[in-house]
Short mmCIF file of C-alpha atoms and ligand atoms in Angstrom, two decimals:
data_model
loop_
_atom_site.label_atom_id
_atom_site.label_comp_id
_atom_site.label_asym_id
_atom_site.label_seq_id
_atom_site.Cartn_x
_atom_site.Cartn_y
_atom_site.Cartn_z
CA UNK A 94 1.48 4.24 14.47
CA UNK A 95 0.41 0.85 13.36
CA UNK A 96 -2.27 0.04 11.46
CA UNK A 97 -2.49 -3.89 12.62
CA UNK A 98 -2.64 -3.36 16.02
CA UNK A 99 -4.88 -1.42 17.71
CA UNK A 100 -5.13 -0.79 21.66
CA UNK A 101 -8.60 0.83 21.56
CA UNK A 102 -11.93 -0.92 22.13
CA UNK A 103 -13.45 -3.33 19.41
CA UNK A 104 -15.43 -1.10 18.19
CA UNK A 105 -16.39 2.89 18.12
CA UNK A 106 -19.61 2.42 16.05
CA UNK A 107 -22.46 3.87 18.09
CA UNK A 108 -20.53 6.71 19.49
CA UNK A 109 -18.00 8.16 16.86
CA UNK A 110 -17.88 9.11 13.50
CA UNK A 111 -15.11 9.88 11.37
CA UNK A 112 -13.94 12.36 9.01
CA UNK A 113 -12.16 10.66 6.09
CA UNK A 114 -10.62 12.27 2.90
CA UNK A 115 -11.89 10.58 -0.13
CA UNK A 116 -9.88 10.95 -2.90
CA UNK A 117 -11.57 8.75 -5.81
CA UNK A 118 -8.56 9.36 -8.55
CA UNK A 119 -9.40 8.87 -12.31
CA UNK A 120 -8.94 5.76 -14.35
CA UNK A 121 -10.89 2.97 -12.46
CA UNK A 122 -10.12 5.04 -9.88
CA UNK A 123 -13.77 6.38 -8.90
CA UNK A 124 -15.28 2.67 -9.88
CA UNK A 125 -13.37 0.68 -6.95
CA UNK A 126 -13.49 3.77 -4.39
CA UNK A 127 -17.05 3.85 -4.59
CA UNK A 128 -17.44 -0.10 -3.88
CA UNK A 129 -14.99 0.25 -1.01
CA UNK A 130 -17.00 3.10 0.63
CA UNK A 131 -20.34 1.18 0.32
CA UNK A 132 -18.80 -1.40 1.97
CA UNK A 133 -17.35 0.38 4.83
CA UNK A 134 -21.08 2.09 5.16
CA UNK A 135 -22.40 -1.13 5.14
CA UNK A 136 -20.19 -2.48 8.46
CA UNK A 137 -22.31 0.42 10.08
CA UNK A 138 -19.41 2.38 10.87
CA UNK A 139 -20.27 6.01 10.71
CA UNK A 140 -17.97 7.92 8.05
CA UNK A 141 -18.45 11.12 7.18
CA UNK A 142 -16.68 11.03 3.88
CA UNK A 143 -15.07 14.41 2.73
CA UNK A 144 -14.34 13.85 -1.07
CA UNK A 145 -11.53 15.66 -3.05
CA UNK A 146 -11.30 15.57 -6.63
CA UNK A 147 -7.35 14.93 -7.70
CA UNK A 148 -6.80 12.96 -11.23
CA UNK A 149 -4.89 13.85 -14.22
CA UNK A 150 -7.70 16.55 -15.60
CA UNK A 151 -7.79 18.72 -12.79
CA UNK A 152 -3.77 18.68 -12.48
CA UNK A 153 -3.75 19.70 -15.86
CA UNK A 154 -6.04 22.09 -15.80
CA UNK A 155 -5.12 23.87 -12.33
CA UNK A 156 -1.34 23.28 -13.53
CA UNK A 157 -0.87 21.92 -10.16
CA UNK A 158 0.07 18.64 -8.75
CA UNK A 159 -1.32 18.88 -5.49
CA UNK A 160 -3.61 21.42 -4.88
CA UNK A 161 -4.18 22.76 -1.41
CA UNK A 162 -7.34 21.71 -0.77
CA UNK A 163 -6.32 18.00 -0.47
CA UNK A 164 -3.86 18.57 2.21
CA UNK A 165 -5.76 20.75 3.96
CA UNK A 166 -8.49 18.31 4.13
CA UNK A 167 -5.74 15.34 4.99
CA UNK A 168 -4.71 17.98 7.45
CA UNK A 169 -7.86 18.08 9.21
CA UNK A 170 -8.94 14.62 8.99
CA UNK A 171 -5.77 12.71 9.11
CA UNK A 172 -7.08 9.72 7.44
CA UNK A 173 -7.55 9.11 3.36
CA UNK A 174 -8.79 6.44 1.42
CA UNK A 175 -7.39 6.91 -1.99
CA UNK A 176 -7.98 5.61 -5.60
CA UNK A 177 -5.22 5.66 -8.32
CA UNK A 178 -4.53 8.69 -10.19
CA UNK A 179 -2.68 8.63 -13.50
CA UNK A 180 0.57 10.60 -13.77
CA UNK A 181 0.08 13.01 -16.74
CA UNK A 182 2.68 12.33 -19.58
CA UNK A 183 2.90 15.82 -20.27
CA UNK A 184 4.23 18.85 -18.92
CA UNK A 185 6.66 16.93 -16.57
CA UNK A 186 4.93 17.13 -14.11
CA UNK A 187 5.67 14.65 -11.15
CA UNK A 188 3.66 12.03 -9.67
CA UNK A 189 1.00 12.99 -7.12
CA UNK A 190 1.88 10.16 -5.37
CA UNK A 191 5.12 11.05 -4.94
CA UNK A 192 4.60 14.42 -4.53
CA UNK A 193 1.61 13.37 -1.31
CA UNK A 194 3.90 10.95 0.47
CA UNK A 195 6.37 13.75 0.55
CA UNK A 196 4.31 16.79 1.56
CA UNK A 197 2.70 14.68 4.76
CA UNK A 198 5.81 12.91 5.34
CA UNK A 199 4.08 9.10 4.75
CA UNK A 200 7.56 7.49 5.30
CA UNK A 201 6.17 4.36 5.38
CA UNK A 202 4.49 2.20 2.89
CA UNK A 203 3.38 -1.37 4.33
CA UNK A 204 1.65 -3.80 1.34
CA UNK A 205 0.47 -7.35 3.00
CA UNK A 206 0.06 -9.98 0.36
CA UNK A 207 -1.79 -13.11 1.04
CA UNK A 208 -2.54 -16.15 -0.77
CA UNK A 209 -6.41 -15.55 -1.35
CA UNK A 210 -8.21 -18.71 -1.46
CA UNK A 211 -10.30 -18.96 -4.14
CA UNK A 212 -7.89 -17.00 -6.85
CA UNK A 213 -5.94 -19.72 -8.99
CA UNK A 214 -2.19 -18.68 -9.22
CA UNK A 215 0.94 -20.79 -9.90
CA UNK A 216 1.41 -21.23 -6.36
CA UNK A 217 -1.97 -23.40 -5.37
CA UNK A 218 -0.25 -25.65 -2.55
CA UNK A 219 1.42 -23.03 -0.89
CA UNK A 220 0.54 -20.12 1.45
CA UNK A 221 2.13 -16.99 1.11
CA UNK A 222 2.06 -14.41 3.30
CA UNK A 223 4.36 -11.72 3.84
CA UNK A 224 4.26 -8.04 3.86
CA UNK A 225 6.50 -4.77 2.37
CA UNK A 226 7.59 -2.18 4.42
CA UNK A 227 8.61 0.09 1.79
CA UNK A 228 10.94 3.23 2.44
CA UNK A 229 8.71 6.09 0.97
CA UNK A 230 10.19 9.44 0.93
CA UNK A 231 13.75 9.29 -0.74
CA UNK A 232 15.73 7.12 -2.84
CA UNK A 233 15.60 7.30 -6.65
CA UNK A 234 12.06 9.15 -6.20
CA UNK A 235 13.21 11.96 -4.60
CA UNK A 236 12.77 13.08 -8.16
CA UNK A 237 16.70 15.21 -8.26
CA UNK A 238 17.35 14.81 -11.98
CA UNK A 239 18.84 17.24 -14.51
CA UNK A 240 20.32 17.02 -17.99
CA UNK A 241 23.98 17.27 -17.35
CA UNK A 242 25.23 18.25 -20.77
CA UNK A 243 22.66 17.17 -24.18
CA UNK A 244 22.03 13.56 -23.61
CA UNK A 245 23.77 13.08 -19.97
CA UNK A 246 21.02 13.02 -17.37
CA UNK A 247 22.08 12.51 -13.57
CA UNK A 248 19.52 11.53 -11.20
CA UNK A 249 20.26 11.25 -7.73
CA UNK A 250 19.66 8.73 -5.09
CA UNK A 251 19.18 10.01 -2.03
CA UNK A 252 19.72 7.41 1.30
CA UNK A 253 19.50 9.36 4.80
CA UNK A 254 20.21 7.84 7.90
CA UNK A 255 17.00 9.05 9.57
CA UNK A 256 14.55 8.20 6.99
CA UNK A 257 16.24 4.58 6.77
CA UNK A 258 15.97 3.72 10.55
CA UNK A 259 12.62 5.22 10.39
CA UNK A 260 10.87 2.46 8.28
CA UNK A 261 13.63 -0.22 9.73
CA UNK A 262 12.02 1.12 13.59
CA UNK A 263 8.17 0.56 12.19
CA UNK A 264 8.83 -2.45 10.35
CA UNK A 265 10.45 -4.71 13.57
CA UNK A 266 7.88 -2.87 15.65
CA UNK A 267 5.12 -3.73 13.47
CA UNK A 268 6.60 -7.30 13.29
CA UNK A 269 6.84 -7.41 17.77
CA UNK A 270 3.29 -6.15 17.78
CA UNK A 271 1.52 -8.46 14.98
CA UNK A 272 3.41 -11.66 15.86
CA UNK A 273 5.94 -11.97 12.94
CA UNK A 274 9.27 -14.12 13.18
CA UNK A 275 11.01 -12.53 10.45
CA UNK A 276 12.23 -8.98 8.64
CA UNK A 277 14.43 -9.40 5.41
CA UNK A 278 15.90 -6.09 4.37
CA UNK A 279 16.55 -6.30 0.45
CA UNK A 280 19.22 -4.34 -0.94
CA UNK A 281 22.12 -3.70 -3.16
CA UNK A 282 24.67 -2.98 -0.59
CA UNK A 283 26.97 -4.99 -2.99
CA UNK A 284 27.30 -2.15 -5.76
CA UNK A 285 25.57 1.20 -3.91
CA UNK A 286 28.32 0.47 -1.44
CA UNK A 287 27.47 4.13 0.33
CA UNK A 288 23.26 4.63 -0.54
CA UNK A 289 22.78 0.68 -0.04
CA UNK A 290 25.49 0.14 2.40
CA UNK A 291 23.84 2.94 5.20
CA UNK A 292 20.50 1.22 4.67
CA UNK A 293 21.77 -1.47 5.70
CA UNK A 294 23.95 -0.54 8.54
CA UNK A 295 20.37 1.40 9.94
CA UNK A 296 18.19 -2.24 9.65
CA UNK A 297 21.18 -3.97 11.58
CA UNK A 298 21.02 -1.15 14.28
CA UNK A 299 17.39 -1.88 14.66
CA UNK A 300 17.73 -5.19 14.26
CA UNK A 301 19.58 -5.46 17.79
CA UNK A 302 17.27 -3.78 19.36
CA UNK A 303 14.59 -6.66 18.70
CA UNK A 304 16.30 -9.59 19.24
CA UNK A 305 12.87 -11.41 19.28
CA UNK A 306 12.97 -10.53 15.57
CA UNK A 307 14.78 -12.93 13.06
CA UNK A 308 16.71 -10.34 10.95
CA UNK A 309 17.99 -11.57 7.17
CA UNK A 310 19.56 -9.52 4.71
CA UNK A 311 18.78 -10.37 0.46
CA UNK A 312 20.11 -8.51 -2.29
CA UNK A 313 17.49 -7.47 -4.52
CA UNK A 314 18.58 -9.59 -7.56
CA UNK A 315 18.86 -12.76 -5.51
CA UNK A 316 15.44 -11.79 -2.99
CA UNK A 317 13.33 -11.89 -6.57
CA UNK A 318 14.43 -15.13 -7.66
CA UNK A 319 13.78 -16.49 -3.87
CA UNK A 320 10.41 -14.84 -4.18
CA UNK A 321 9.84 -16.61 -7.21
CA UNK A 322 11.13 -19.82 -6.19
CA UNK A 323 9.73 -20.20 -2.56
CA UNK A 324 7.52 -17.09 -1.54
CA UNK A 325 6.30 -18.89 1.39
CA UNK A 326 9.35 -18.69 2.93
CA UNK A 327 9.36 -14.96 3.06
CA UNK A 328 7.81 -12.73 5.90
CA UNK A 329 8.44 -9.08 6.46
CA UNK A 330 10.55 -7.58 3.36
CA UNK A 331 12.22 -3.94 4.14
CA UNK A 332 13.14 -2.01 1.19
CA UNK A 333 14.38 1.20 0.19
CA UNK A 334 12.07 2.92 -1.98
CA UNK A 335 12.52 1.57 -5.89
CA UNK A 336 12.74 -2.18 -5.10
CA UNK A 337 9.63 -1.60 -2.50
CA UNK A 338 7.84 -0.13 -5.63
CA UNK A 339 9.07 -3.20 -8.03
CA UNK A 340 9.11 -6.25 -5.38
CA UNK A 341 5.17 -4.74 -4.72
CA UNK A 342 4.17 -5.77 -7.95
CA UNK A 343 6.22 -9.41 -8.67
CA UNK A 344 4.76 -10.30 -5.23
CA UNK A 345 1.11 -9.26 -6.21
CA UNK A 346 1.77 -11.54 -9.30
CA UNK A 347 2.38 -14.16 -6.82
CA UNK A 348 -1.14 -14.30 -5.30
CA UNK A 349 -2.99 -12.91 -8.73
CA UNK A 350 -2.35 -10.02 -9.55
CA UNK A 351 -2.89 -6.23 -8.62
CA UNK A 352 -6.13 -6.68 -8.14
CA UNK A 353 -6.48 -7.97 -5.13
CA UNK A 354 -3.38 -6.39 -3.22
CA UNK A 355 -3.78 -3.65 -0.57
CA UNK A 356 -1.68 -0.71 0.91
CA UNK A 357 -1.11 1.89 3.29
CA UNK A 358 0.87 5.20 3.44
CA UNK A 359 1.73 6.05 7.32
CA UNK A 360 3.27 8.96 8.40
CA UNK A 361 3.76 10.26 11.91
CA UNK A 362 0.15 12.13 12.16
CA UNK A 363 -1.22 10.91 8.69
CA UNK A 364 -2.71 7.48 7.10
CA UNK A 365 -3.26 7.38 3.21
CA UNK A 366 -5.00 3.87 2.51
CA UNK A 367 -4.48 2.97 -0.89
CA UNK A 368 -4.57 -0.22 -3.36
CA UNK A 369 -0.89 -0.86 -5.45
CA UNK A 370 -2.46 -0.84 -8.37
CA UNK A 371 -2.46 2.36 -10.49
CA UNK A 372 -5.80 3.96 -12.46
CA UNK A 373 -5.67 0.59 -15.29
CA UNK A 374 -7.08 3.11 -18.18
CA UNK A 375 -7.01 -0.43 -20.39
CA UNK A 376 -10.08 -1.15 -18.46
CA UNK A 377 -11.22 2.40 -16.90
CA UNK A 378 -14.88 3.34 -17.25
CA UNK A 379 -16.16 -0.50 -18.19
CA UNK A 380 -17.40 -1.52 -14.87
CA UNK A 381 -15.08 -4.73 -14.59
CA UNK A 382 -12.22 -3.70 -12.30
CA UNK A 383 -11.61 -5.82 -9.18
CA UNK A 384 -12.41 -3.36 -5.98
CA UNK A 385 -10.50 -5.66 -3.61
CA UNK A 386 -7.60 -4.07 -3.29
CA UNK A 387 -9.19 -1.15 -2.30
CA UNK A 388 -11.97 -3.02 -0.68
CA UNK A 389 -8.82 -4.17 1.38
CA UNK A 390 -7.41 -0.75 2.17
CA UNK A 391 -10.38 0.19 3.49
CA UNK A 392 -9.61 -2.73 6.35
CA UNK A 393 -6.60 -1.74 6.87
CA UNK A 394 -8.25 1.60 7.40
CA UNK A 395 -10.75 0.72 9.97
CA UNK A 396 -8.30 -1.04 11.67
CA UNK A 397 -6.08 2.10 12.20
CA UNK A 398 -9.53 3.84 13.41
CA UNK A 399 -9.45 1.24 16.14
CA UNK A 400 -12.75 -0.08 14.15
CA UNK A 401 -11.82 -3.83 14.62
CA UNK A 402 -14.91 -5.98 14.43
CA UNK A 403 -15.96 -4.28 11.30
CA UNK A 404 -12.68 -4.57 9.86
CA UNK A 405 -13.05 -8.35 10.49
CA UNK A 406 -16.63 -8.52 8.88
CA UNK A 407 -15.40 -6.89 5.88
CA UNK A 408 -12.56 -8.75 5.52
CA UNK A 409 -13.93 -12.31 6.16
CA UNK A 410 -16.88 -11.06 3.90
CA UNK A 411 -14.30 -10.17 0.96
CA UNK A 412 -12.47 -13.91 1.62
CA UNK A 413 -15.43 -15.56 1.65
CA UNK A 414 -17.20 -13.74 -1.75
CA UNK A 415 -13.43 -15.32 -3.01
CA UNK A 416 -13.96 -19.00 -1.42
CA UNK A 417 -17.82 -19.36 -2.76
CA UNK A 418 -16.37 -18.46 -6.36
CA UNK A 419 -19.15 -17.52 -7.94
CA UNK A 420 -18.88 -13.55 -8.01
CA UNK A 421 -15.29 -12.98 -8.85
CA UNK A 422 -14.30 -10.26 -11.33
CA UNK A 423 -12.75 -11.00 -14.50
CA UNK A 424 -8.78 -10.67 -13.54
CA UNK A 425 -8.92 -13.58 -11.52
CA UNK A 426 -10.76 -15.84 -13.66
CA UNK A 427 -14.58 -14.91 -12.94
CA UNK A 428 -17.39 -13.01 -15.11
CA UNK A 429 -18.60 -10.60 -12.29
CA UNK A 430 -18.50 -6.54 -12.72
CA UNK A 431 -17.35 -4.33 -10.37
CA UNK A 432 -20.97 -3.72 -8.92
CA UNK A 433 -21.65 -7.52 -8.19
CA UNK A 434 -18.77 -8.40 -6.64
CA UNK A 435 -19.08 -5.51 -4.54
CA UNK A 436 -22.98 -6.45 -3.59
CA UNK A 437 -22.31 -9.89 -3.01
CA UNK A 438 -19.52 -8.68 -0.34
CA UNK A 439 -22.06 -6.09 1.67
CA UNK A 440 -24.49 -8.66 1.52
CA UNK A 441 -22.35 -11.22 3.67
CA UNK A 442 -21.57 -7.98 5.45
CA UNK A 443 -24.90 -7.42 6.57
CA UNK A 444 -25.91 -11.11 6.82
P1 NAI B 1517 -1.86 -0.27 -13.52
O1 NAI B 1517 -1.71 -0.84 -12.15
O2 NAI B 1517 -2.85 0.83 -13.66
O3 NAI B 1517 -2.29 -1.44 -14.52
C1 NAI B 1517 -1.46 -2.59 -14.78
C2 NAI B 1517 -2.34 -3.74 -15.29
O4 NAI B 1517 -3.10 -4.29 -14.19
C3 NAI B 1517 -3.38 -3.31 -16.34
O5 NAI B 1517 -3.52 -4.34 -17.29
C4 NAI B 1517 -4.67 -3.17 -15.55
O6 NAI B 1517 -5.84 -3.39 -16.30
C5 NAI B 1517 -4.50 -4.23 -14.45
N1 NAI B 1517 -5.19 -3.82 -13.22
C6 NAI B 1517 -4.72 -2.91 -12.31
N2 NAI B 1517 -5.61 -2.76 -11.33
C7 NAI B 1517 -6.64 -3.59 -11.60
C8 NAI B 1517 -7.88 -3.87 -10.95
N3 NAI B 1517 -8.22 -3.27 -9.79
N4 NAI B 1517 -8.72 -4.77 -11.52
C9 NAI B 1517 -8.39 -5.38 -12.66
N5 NAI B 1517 -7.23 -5.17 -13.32
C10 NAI B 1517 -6.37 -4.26 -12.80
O7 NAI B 1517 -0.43 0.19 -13.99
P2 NAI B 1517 0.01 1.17 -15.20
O8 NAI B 1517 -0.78 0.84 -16.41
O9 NAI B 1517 1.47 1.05 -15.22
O10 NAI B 1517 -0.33 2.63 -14.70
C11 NAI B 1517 -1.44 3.40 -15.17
C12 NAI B 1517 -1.38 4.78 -14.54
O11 NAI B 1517 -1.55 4.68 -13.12
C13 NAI B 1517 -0.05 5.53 -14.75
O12 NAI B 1517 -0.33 6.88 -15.04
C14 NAI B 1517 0.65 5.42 -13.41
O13 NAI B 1517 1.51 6.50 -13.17
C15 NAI B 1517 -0.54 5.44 -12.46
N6 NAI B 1517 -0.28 4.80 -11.17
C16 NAI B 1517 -0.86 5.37 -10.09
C17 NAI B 1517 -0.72 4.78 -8.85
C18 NAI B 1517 -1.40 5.41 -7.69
O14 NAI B 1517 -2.10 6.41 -7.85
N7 NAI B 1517 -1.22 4.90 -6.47
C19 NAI B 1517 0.08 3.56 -8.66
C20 NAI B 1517 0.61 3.01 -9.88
C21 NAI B 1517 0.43 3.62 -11.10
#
C-alpha cells in the first residue's frame, strides 16, 4: 500500500464518500485538525468524518491508553487523520502512539521533507528533498523494560527479521513506484553488531531485488552530520525505529521546523495520517500553531483515497499561501494565526 501512487481514477468526488476516523488529540491538537478538515471539505471531496476523542484527559480518566472505540472505528474505516496527543507523565502509562502503531500493525512510518519555498532556513540555495521510511513496530519502543535490581533498568531492543524486510520491501517499492534513485539505510551495525547487523543484512536482501534502486548504507552518527552538511544529497533514508523518530526531527529543522513536516502510519489494511510534531502545550489553546503539517497529512491522505486532483489543489494551494508570504504563521517568521493561514489556503482552494 502506497500512499504516493495511486492506480485509481483522478478523482472519486461526485460518486464516493469516505468514512475517516478523526482523532483531533489535545494540545494544539484540535486547532490544526480542524484547519486540515476544512480544507479537505473545501477540495469538495465528500468525507464523512467520524471523530474520536483520545488525549491525555480521557486516558487518564478511563485509565486506558487506547480505548476500544478508536480501533473499532479505525477498524471500520481504515483511514485516520490524527492530531498529537500528549503522553501523560503519570501513571506510566505508554504512549498512544506507540501503543496505535502496534495494535493495527502500522509498520511503516514514511515522513517526506521538502524545502518549502517561502520558509527561510539555513539552507536557502539548496533543495532538499528526501523522505523517512521509519521501522514502526519494534526496536527500543517495543517498550520491554524492567528494573533489574534498585537502580539497574534493562530495556530491550527488539530487531526481527520480518518486521525489518517489511519496511526495507515498502521503502524500495515506494522508491520504483514514485521515481526515486536512492534508499540509504542508517544504522549502527558497527556496535549493535546482532539488532543493527540483521537490519542491515534484510535492506541488502531487498536491495538486490531492485537493482534500479541505488542502495547506500550510513551509520547513524555519520548520516546526521551528512544531513547537516549536505541534505540535498540525501533521498530515501530507512531506519529502524529510534533514529527514524530522531533523524524525523533534525531533518524537519532542516526545512523549518515541525511545523510544516507531514507523516503517515501504513499498515497492511490501515492508514493513520499524522503531522511529526507532538501536541506543543507551549503554544496549545492560543490560536498560533502552524496547521501545515497536518494540512499536509491530509494530502498524503487523499492521495491514498485515490483522491488525486484534490490532493494537488490542496497542496499547490498550501505552497503557494508559503510563496505569496504574506499569511504565514509565526514559527516560520510570519504574524498569521492558525485561522488565517488556514482561510487564505481554502480560498486558493476554491479559487
Ligand atoms: P512538540 O512537537 O509538541 O513541540 C516541540 C516544539 O515545536 C515546541 O516549541 C512547539 O511549540 C513547536 N511546535 C510543534 N508543532 C508546532 C506547530 N504545528 N506549530 C508551531 N510550533 C510547533 O514536542 P514535545 O514538546 O517534545 O512534546 C509534547 C507532547 O507531545 C509530549 O507529551 C509528547 O509525548 C507528545 N508527542 C505526541 C506525538 C504524537 O501524538 N504523534 C508526537 C510527538 C510528541
Amino acid at each position: 500500500m502506497a500512499w504516493g501512487s495511486s492506480a485509481g481514477p483522478a478523482s472519486y468526488n461526485e460518486l464516493v464518500s469516505y468514512e475517516v476516523t478523526l482523532i483531533p488529540g489535545d494540545g494544539i491538537g484540535p486547532e490544526v485538525t480542524l484547519a486540515a478538515q476544512r480544507a479537505v471539505d473545501a477540495t469538495g471531496v465528500k468525507i464523512d468524518w467520524r471523530r474520536c476523542e483520545l488525549n491525555e484527559e480521557t486516558i487518564l480518566r478511563k485509565n486506558e491508553v487506547l480505548p476500544p472505540e478508536i480501533l473499532a472505528s479505525l477498524n471500520r474505516t481504515k483511514v485516520g487523520l490524527k492530531g498529537p496527543v500528549t503522553t501523560p507523565i503519570a501513571g506510566g502509562f505508554p504512549s498512544v502512539n506507540v501503543a496505535l502503531r502496534k495494535a493495527l500493525d502500522l509498520f511503516a512510518n514514511v515522513r517526506p521533507v521538502h524545502t518549502l519555498k517561502g520558509v527561510k532556513t539555513r539552507y536557502q540555495d539548496v533543495a532538499i528533498d528526501l523522505i523517512i521510511f521509519r521501522e514502526n513496530t519494534e526496536d527500543l519502543y517495543a517498550g520491554l523494560e524492567h528494573e533489574v535490581v534498585p537502580d539497574v533498568v534493562e530495556s530491550l531492543k527488539i530487531i526481527t527479521r520480518k518486521a525489518s524486510l517489511r519496511i526495507a520491501e515498502y521503502a524500495f517499492r515506494y522508491a520504483r513506484a514514485n521515481g526515486r534513485r536512492r534508499v540509504t539505510a542508517v544504522h549502527k551495525a558497527n556496535i549493535m553488531k546482532l539488532s543493527d547487523g540483521l537490519f542491515v543484512r534484510c535492506a541488502r536482501e531487498t536491495a538486490l531485488q531492485y537493482p534500479d534502486i541505488e542502495y547506500k548504507e550510513l551509520i547513524v552518527d555519520n548520516a546526521s552530520m551528512q544531513l547537516v552538511m549536505r541534505p540535498e544529497k540525501f533521498d530515501c533514508l530507512l531506519m529502524p525505529n529510534l533514529y527514524g523518530d530522531i533523524v524525523s526531527d533534525l531533518t524537519a529543522g532542516l526545512v523549518g521546523g515541525l511545523g510544516i513536516v507531514p507523516g503517515a502510519n501504513v499498515g497492511e489494511h490501515h492508514a493513520v495520517f499524522e503531522a511529526v510534531h507532538g501536541s506543543a502545550p507551549d503554544i496549545a489553546g492560543q490560536g498560533i500553531a502552524n496547521p501545515t503539517a497536518v494540512m499536509l497529512s491530509a494530502v498524503m491522505m487523499l492521495r491514498h483515497l485515490g483522491e488525486r486532483e484534490a490532493a494537488d489543489r490542496m497542496h499547490d494551494a498550501i505552497t503557494q499561501v508559503y510563496q505569496d508570504g504574506k499569511h504565514l504563521p509565526g514559527d516560520v517568521g510570519g504574524t498569521a494565526s492558525t485561522a488565517e493561514f488556514t482561510n487564505a489556503v481554502i480560498r486558493l482552494i476554491q479559487a
